[in-house]
Coordinates of N, CA and C in Angstrom, one line a residue:
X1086 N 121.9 8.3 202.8 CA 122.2 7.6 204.0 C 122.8 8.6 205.0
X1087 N 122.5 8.6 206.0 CA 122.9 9.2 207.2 C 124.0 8.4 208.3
X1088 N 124.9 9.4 209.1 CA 125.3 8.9 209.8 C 125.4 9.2 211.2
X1089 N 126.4 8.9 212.1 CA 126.0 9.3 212.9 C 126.4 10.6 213.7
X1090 N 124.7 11.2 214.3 CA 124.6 13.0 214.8 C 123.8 12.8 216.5
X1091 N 125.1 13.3 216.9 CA 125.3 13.3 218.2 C 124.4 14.8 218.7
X1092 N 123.3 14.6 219.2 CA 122.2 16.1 219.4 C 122.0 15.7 220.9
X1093 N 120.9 16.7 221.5 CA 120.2 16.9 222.4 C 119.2 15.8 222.6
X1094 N 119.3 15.0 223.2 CA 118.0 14.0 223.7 C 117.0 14.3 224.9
X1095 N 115.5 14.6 224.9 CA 115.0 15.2 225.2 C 114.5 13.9 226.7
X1096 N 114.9 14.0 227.5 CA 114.8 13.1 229.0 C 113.2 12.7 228.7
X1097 N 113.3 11.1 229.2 CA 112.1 10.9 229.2 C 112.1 10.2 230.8
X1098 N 110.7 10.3 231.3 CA 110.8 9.6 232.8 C 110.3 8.0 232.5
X1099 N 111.3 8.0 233.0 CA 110.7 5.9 233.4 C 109.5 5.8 234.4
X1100 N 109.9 6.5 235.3 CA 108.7 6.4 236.4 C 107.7 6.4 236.1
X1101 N 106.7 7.2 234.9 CA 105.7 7.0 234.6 C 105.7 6.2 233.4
X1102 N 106.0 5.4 233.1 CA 105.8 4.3 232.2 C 106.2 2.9 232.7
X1103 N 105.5 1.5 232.1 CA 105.4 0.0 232.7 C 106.5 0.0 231.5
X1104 N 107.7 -0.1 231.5 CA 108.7 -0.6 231.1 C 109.1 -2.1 231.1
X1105 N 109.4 -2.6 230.1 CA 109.5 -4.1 230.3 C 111.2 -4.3 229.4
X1106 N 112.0 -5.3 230.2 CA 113.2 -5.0 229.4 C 113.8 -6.6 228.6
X1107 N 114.2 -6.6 227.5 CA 114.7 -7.6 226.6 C 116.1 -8.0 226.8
X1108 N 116.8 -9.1 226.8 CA 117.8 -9.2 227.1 C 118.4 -9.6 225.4
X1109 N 119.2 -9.0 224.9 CA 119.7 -9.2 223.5 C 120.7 -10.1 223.1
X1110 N 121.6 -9.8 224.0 CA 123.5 -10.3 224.0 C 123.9 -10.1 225.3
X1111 N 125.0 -11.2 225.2 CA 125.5 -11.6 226.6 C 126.9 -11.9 226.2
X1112 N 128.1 -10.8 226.0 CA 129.7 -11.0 226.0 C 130.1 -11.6 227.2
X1113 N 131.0 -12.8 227.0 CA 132.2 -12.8 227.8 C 133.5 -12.0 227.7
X1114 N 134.0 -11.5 228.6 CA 135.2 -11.1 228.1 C 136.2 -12.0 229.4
X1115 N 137.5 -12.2 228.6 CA 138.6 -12.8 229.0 C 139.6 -11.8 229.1
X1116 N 140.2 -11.2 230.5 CA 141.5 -10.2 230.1 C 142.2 -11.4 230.9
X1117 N 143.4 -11.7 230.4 CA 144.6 -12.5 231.0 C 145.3 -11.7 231.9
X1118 N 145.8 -11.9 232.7 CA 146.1 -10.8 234.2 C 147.8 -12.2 234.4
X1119 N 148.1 -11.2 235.2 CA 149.2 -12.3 236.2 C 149.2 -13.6 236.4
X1120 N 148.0 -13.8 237.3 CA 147.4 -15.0 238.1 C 146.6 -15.8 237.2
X1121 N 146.1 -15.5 235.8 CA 145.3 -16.2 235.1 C 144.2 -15.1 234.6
X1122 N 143.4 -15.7 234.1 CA 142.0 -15.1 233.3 C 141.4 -14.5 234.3
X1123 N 141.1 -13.1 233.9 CA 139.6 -12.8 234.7 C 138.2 -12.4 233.5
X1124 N 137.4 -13.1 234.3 CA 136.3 -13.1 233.1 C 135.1 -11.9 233.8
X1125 N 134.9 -11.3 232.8 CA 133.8 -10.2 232.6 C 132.5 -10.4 232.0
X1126 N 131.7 -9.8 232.1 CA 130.7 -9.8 231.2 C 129.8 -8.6 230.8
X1127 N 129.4 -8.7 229.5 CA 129.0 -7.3 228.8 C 127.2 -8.1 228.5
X1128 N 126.2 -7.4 228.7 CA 125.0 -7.5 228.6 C 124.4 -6.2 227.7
X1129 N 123.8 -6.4 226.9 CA 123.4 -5.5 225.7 C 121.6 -5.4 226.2
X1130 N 121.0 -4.9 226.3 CA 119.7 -5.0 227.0 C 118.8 -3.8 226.2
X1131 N 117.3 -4.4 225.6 CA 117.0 -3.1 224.9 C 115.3 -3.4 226.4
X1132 N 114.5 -1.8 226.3 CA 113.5 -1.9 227.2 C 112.9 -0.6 226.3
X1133 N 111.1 -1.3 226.7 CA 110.7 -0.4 225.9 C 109.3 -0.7 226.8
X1134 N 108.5 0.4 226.2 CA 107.1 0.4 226.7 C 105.4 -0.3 225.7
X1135 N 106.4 -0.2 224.1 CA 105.8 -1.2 223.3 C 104.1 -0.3 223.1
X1136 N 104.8 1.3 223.4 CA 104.0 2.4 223.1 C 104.5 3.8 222.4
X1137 N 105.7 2.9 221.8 CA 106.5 4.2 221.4 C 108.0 4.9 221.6
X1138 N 108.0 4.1 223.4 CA 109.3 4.5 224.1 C 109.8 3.3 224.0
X1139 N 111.4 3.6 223.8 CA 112.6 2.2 223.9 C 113.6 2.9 223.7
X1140 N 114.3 2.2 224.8 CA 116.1 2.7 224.8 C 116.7 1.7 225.2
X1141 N 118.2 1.7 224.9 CA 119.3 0.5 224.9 C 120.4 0.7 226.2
X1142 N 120.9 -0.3 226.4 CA 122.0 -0.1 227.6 C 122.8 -1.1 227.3
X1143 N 123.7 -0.8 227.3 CA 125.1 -1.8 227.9 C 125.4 -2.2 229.5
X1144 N 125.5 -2.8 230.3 CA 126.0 -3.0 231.4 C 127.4 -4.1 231.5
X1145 N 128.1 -3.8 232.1 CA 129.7 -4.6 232.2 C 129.7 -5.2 233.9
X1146 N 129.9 -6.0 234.0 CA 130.2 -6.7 235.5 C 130.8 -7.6 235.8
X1147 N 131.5 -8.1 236.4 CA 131.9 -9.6 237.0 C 130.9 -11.0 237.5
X1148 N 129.7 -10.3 237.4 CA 128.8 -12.0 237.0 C 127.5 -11.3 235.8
X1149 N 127.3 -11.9 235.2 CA 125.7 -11.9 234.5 C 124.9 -11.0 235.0
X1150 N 124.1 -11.5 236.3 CA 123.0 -10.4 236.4 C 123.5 -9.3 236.7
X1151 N 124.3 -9.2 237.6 CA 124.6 -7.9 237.9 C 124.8 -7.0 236.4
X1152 N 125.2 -7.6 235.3 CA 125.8 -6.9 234.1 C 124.2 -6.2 233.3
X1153 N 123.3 -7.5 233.4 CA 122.0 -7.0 233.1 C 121.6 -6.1 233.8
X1154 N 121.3 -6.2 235.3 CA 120.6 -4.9 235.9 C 120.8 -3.5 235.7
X1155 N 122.7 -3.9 235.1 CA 123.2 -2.2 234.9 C 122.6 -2.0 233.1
X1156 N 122.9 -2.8 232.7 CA 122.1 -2.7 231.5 C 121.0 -1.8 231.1
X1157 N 119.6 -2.8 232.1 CA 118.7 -2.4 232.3 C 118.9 -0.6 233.0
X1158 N 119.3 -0.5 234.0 CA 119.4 0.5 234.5 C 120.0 1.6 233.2
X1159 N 120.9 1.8 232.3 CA 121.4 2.7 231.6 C 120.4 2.7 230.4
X1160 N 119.4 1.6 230.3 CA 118.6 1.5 229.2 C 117.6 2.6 229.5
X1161 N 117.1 2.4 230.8 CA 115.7 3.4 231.2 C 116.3 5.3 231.2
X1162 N 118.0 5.1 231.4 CA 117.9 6.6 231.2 C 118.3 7.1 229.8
X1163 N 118.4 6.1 228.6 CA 118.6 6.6 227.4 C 117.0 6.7 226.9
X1164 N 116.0 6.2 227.1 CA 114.5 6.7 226.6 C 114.4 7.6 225.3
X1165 N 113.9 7.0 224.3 CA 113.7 8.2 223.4 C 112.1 8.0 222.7
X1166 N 110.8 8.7 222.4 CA 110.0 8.6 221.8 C 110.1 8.9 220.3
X1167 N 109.4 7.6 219.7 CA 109.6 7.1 218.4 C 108.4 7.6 218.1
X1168 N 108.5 8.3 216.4 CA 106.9 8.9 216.2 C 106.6 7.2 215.2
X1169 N 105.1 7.1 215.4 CA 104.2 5.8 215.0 C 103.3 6.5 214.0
X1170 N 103.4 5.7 212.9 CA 102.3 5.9 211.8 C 101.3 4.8 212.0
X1171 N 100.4 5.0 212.8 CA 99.7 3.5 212.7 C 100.0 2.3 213.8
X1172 N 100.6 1.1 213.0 CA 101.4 0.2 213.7 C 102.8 -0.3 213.3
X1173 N 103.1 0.8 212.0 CA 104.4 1.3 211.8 C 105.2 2.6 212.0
X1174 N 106.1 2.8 211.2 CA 107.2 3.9 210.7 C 106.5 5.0 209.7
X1175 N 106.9 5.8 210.0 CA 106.3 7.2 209.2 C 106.7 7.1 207.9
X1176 N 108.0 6.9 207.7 CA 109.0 6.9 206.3 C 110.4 5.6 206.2
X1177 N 110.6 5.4 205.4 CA 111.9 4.7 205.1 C 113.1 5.3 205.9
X1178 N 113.9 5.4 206.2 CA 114.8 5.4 206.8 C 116.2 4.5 206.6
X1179 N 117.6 4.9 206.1 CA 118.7 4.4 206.2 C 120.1 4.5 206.9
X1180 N 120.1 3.9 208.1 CA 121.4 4.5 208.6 C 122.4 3.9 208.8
X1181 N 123.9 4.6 209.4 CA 124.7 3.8 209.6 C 125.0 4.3 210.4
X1182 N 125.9 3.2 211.4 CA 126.9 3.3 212.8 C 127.8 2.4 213.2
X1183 N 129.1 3.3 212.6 CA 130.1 2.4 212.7 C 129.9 1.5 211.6
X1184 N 129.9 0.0 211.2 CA 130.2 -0.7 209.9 C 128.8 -1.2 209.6
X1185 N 127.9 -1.4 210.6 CA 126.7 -1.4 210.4 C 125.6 -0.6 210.1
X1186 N 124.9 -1.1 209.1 CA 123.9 -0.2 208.1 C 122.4 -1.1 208.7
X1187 N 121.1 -0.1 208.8 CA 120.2 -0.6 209.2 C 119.0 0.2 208.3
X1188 N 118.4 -0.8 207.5 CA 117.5 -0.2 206.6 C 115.9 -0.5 207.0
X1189 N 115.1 1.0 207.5 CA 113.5 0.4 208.1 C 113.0 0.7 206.8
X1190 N 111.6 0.0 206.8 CA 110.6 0.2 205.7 C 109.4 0.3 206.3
X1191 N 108.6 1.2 206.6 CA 107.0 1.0 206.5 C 106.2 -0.3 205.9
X1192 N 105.5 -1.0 206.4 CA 105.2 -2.2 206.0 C 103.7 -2.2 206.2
X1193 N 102.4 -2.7 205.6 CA 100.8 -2.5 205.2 C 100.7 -3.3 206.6
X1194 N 99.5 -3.0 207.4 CA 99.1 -3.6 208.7 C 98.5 -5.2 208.4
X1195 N 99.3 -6.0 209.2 CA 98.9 -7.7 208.9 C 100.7 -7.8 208.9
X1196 N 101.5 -7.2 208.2 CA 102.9 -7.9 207.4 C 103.7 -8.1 209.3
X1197 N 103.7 -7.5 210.7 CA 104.1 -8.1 211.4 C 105.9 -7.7 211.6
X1198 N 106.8 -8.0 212.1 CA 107.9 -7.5 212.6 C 109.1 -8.9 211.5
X1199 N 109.3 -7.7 210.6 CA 110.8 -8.7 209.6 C 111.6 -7.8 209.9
X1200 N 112.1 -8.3 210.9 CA 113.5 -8.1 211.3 C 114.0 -9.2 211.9
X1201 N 115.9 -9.2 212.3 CA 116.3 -10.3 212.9 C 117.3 -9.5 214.3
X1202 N 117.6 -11.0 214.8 CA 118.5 -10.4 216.0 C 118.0 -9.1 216.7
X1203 N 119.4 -8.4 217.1 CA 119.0 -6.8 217.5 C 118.0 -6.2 217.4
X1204 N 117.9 -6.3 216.2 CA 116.7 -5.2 215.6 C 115.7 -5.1 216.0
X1205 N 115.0 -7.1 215.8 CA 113.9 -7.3 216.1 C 113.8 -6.2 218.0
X1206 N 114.5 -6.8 218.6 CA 114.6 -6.4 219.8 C 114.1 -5.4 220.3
X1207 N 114.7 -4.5 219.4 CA 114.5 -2.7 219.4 C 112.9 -2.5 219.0
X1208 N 112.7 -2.7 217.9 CA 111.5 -2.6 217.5 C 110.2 -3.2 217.7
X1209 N 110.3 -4.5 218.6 CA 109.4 -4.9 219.5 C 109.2 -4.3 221.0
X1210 N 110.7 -4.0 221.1 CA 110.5 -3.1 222.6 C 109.7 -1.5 222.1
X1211 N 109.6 -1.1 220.9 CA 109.4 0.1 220.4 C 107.6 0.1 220.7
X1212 N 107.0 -0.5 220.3 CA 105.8 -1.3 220.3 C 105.5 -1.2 218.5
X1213 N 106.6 -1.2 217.4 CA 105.8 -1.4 216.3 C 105.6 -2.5 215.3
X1214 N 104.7 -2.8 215.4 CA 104.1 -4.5 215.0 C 104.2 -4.5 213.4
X1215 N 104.3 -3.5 212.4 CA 104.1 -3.4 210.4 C 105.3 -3.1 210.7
X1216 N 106.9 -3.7 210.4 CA 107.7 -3.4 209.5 C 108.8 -3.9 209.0
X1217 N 109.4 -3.3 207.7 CA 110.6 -4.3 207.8 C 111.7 -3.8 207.2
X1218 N 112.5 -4.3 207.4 CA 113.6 -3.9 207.8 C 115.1 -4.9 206.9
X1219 N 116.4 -4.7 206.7 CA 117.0 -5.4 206.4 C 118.4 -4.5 207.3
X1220 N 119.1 -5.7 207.8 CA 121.0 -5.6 208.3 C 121.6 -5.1 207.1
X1221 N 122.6 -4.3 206.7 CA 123.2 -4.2 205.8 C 124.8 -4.2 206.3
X1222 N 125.7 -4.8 206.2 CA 126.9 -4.6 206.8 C 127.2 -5.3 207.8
X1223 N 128.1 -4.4 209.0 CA 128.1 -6.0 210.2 C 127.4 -6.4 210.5
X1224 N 127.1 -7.4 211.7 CA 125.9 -8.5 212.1 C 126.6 -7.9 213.6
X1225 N 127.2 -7.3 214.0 CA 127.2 -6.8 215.6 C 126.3 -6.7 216.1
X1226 N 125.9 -7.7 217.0 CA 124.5 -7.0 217.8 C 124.6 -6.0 218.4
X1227 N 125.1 -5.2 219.4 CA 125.8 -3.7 219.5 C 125.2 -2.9 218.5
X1228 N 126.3 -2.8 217.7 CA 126.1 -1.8 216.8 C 124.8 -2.0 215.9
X1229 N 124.2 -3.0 215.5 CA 123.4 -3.2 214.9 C 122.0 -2.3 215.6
X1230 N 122.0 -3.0 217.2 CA 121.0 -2.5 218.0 C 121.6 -0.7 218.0
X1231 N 122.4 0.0 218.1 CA 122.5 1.3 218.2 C 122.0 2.3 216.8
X1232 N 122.3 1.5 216.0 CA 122.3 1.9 214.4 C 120.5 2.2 214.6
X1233 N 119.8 1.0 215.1 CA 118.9 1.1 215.1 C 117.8 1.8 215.6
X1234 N 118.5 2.0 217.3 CA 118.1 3.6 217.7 C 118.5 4.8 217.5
X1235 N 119.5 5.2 216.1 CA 119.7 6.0 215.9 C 118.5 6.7 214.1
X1236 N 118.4 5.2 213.7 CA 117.5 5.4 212.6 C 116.0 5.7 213.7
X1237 N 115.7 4.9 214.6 CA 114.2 5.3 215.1 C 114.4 6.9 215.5
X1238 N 115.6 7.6 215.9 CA 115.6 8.8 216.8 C 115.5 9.9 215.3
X1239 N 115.9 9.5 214.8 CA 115.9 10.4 213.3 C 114.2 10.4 212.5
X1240 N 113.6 9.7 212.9 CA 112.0 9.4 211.9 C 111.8 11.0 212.7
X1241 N 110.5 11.3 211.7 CA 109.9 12.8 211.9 C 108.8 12.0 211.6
X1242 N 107.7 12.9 212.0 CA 106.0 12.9 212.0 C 106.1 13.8 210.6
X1243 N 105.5 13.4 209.6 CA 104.6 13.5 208.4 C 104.3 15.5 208.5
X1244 N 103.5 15.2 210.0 CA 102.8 16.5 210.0 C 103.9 17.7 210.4
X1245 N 105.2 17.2 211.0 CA 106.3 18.3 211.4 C 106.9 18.8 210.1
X1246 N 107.2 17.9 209.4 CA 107.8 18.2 208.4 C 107.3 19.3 207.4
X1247 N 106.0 18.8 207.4 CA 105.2 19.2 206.7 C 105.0 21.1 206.7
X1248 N 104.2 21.4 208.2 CA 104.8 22.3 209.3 C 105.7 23.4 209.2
X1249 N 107.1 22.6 209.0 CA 108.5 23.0 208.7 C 108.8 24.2 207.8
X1250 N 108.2 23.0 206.6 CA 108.1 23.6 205.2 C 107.4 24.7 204.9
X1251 N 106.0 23.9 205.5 CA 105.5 25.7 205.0 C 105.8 26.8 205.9
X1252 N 106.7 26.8 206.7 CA 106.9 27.8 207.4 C 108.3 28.7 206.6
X1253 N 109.1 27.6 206.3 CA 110.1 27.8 205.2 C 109.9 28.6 204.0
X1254 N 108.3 28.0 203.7 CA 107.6 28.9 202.4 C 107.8 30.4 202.4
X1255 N 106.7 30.1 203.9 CA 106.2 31.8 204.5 C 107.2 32.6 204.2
X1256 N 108.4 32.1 205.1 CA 109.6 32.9 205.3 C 110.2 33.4 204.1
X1257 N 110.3 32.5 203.3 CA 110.9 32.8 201.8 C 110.3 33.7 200.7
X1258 N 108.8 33.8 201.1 CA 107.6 34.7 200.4 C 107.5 36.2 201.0
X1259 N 107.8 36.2 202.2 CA 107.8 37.4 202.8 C 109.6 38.5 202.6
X1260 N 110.5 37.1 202.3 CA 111.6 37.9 202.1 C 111.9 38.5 200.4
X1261 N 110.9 38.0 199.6 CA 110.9 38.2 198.2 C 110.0 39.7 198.1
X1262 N 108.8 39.4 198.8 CA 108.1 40.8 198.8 C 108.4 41.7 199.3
X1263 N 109.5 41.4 200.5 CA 109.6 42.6 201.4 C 111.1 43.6 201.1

């Protein structure tokens, strides 16, 4: 199981992609002040191109939309490209973030999107239609949805890894003979 590894995220442009965005969760927040309550609101927003690209945002504001738009807006500059096996996931995948655990599986083409809440969210905005998946731990939609772009940001292509290795080989073959 993995946790969480704070790297380099490689900028993706919004401008050339039809981005379409999901609305997940909607916090009230209540801080008590002098004068009475002031109420806030947190909008959790996933957007994706449903080709690969999808990123998450939080937005905070004093009414609703405005909390979505920032949402939306912080979503398009997190962008990350998910590698696609098909109309799934390359490999299994287990992660965690914070108390929430998020477990993907590759799934045979026909089986369709088993996931719930957040997740689904993420992975529909991702565009992958075979997989599934199970919540392990909290039910936070937050963290659930982060866990889960943190499992999609970790998948590798089959062929990189692959790649990798035999370069790893080389390297180790050349330092034996040499």
């Amino acid at each position: 199981m993995t946790t969480q590894v704070k790297g380099p995220i490689s900028k993706i442009d919004p401008t050339e992609l039809t981005l379409s965005d999901k609305l997940i969760y909607i916090n009230r927040v209540a801080k008590v002040m002098k004068g009475g309550k002031r109420l806030r609101f947190s909008a959790l927003v996933a957007t994706g191109d449903g080709n690969g690209h999808v990123g998450i945002g939080i937005g905070k504001a004093t009414s609703v939309p405005d909390a979505i738009s920032k949402a939306g807006a912080i979503a398009r500059k997190s962008l990350l490209k998910v590698p696609v096996a098909g109309s799934t996931i390359p490999h299994e995948i287990r992660v965690k973030f914070g108390a929430a655990k998020v477990l993907l599986k590759p799934a045979a083409p026909g089986t369709g999107v088993i996931a719930g809440g957040s997740i689904r969210a993420v992975l529909v905005a991702a565009g992958i239609k075979d997989i599934l998946t199970k919540s392990l731990g909290s039910s936070n939609p937050i963290n659930m949805a982060k866990a889960t772009m943190l499992a999609l940001s970790q998948l590798k292509h089959p062929k990189e890894v692959l790649a990798r290795r035999r370069l790893a080989v080389e390297v180790k073959e050349a330092e034996t003979s040499g």
